[in-house]
Coordinates of C-alpha atoms in Angstrom, one line a residue:
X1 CA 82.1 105.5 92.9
X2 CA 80.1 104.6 89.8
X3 CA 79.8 106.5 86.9
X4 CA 76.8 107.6 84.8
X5 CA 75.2 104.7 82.7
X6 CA 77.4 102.8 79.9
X7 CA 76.2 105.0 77.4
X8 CA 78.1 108.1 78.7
X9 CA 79.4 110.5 75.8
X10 CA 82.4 108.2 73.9
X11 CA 85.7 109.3 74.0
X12 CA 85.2 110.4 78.0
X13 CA 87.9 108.6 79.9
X14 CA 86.2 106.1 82.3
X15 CA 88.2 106.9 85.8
X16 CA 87.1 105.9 89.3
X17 CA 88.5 107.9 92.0
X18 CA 90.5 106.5 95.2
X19 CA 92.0 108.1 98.0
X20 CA 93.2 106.2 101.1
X21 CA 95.7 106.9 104.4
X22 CA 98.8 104.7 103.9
X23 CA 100.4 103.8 107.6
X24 CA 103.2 101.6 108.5
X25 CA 103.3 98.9 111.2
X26 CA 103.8 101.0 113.4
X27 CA 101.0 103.6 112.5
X28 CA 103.3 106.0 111.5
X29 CA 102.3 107.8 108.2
X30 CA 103.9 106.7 104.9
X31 CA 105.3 109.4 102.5
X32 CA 106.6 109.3 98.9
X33 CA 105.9 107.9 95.5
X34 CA 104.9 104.3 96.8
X35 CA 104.2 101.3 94.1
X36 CA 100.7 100.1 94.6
X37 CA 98.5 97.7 92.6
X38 CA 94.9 97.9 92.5
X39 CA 92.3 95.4 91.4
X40 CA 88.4 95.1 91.6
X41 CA 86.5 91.2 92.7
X42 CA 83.6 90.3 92.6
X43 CA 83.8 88.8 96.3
X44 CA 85.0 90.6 99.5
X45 CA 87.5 87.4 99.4
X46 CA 88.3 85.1 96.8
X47 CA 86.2 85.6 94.2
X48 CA 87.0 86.2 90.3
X49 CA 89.1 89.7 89.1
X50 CA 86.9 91.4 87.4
X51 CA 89.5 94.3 86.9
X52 CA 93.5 94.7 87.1
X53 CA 95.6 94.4 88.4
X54 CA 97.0 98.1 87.7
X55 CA 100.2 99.1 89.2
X56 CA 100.6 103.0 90.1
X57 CA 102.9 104.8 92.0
X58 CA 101.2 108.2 93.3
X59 CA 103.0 110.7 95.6
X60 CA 102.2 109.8 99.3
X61 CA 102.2 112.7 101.6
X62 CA 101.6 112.2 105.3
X63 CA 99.7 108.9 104.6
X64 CA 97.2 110.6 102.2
X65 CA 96.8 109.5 98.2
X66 CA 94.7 109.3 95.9
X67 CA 94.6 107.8 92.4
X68 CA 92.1 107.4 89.1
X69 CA 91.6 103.5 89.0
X70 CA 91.5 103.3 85.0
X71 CA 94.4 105.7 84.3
X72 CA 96.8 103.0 83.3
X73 CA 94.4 100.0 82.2
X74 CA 91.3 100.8 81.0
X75 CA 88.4 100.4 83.1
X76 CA 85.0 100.1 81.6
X77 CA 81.4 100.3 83.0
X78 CA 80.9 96.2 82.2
X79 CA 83.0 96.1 85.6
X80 CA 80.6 97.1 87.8
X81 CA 77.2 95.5 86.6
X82 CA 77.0 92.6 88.8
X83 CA 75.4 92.7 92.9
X84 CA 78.7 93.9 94.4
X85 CA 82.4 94.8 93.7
X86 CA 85.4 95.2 96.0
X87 CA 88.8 96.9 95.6
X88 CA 91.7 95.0 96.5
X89 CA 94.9 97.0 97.1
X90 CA 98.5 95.6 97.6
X91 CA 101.5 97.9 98.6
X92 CA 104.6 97.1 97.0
X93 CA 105.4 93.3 97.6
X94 CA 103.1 93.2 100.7
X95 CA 99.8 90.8 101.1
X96 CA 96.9 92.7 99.5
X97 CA 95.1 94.4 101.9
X98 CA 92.7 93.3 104.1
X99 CA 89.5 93.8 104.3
X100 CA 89.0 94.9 100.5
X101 CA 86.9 97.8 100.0
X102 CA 83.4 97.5 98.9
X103 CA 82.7 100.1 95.8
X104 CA 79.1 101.8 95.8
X105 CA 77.9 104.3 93.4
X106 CA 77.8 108.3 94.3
X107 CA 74.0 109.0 94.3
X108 CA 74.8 111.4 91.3
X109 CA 75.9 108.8 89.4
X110 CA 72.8 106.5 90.7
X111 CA 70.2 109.2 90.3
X112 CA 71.3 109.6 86.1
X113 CA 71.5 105.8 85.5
X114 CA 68.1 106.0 86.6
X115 CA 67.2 108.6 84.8
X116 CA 68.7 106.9 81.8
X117 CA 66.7 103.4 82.6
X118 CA 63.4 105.7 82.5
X119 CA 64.1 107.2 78.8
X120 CA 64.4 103.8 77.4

């Protein structure tokens, strides 16, 4: 879920997509336009915010959203330069979720940072 290197064209919105299956206690799935807040660590507990927290509240059908972390506070590509990061989400005025998600690159994105680092 990374994007290309830091020096990507300027001016290009810098979004990370997220989609997810919301279920209540009871496994039932959750539908409507459900508040959420997102933020990215640096550790798969504890750890430092390195991002966020950004609230959105996107249309939840049968379980099933999906969001662009960085469409409400900006997100930049400084985020994700250290060994790992990890999404944390809370629903409403629940507990943030357990386990947080761990963020890797899309081999696209992977393959043209490299390509980058070669060109100097």
């Amino acid at each position: 879920m990374l994007p290309a290197s830091p020096g990507s064209a300027a001016g290009v919105p810098f979004l990370v997509n997220f989609q997810g299956k919301l279920l209540d206690t009871s496994n039932v799935p959750r539908s409507g336009a459900i508040s959420m807040e997102f933020a990215i660590y640096d550790a798969p507990t504890g750890g430092t915010v390195l991002w966020g927290p950004e609230t959105q509240a996107p249309t939840v059908t049968n379980g099933v959203f999906s969001v662009q972390l960085g469409a409400v506070l900006a997100l930049t590509p400084e985020v994700f330069t250290g060994a790992a990061t990890y999404l944390g989400v809370k629903v409403q005025a629940d507990a943030e979720m357990t386990p947080r998600q761990r963020l890797v690159g899309h081999a696209v994105a992977i393959l043209i940072d490299g390509v980058a680092d070669l060109g100097g």
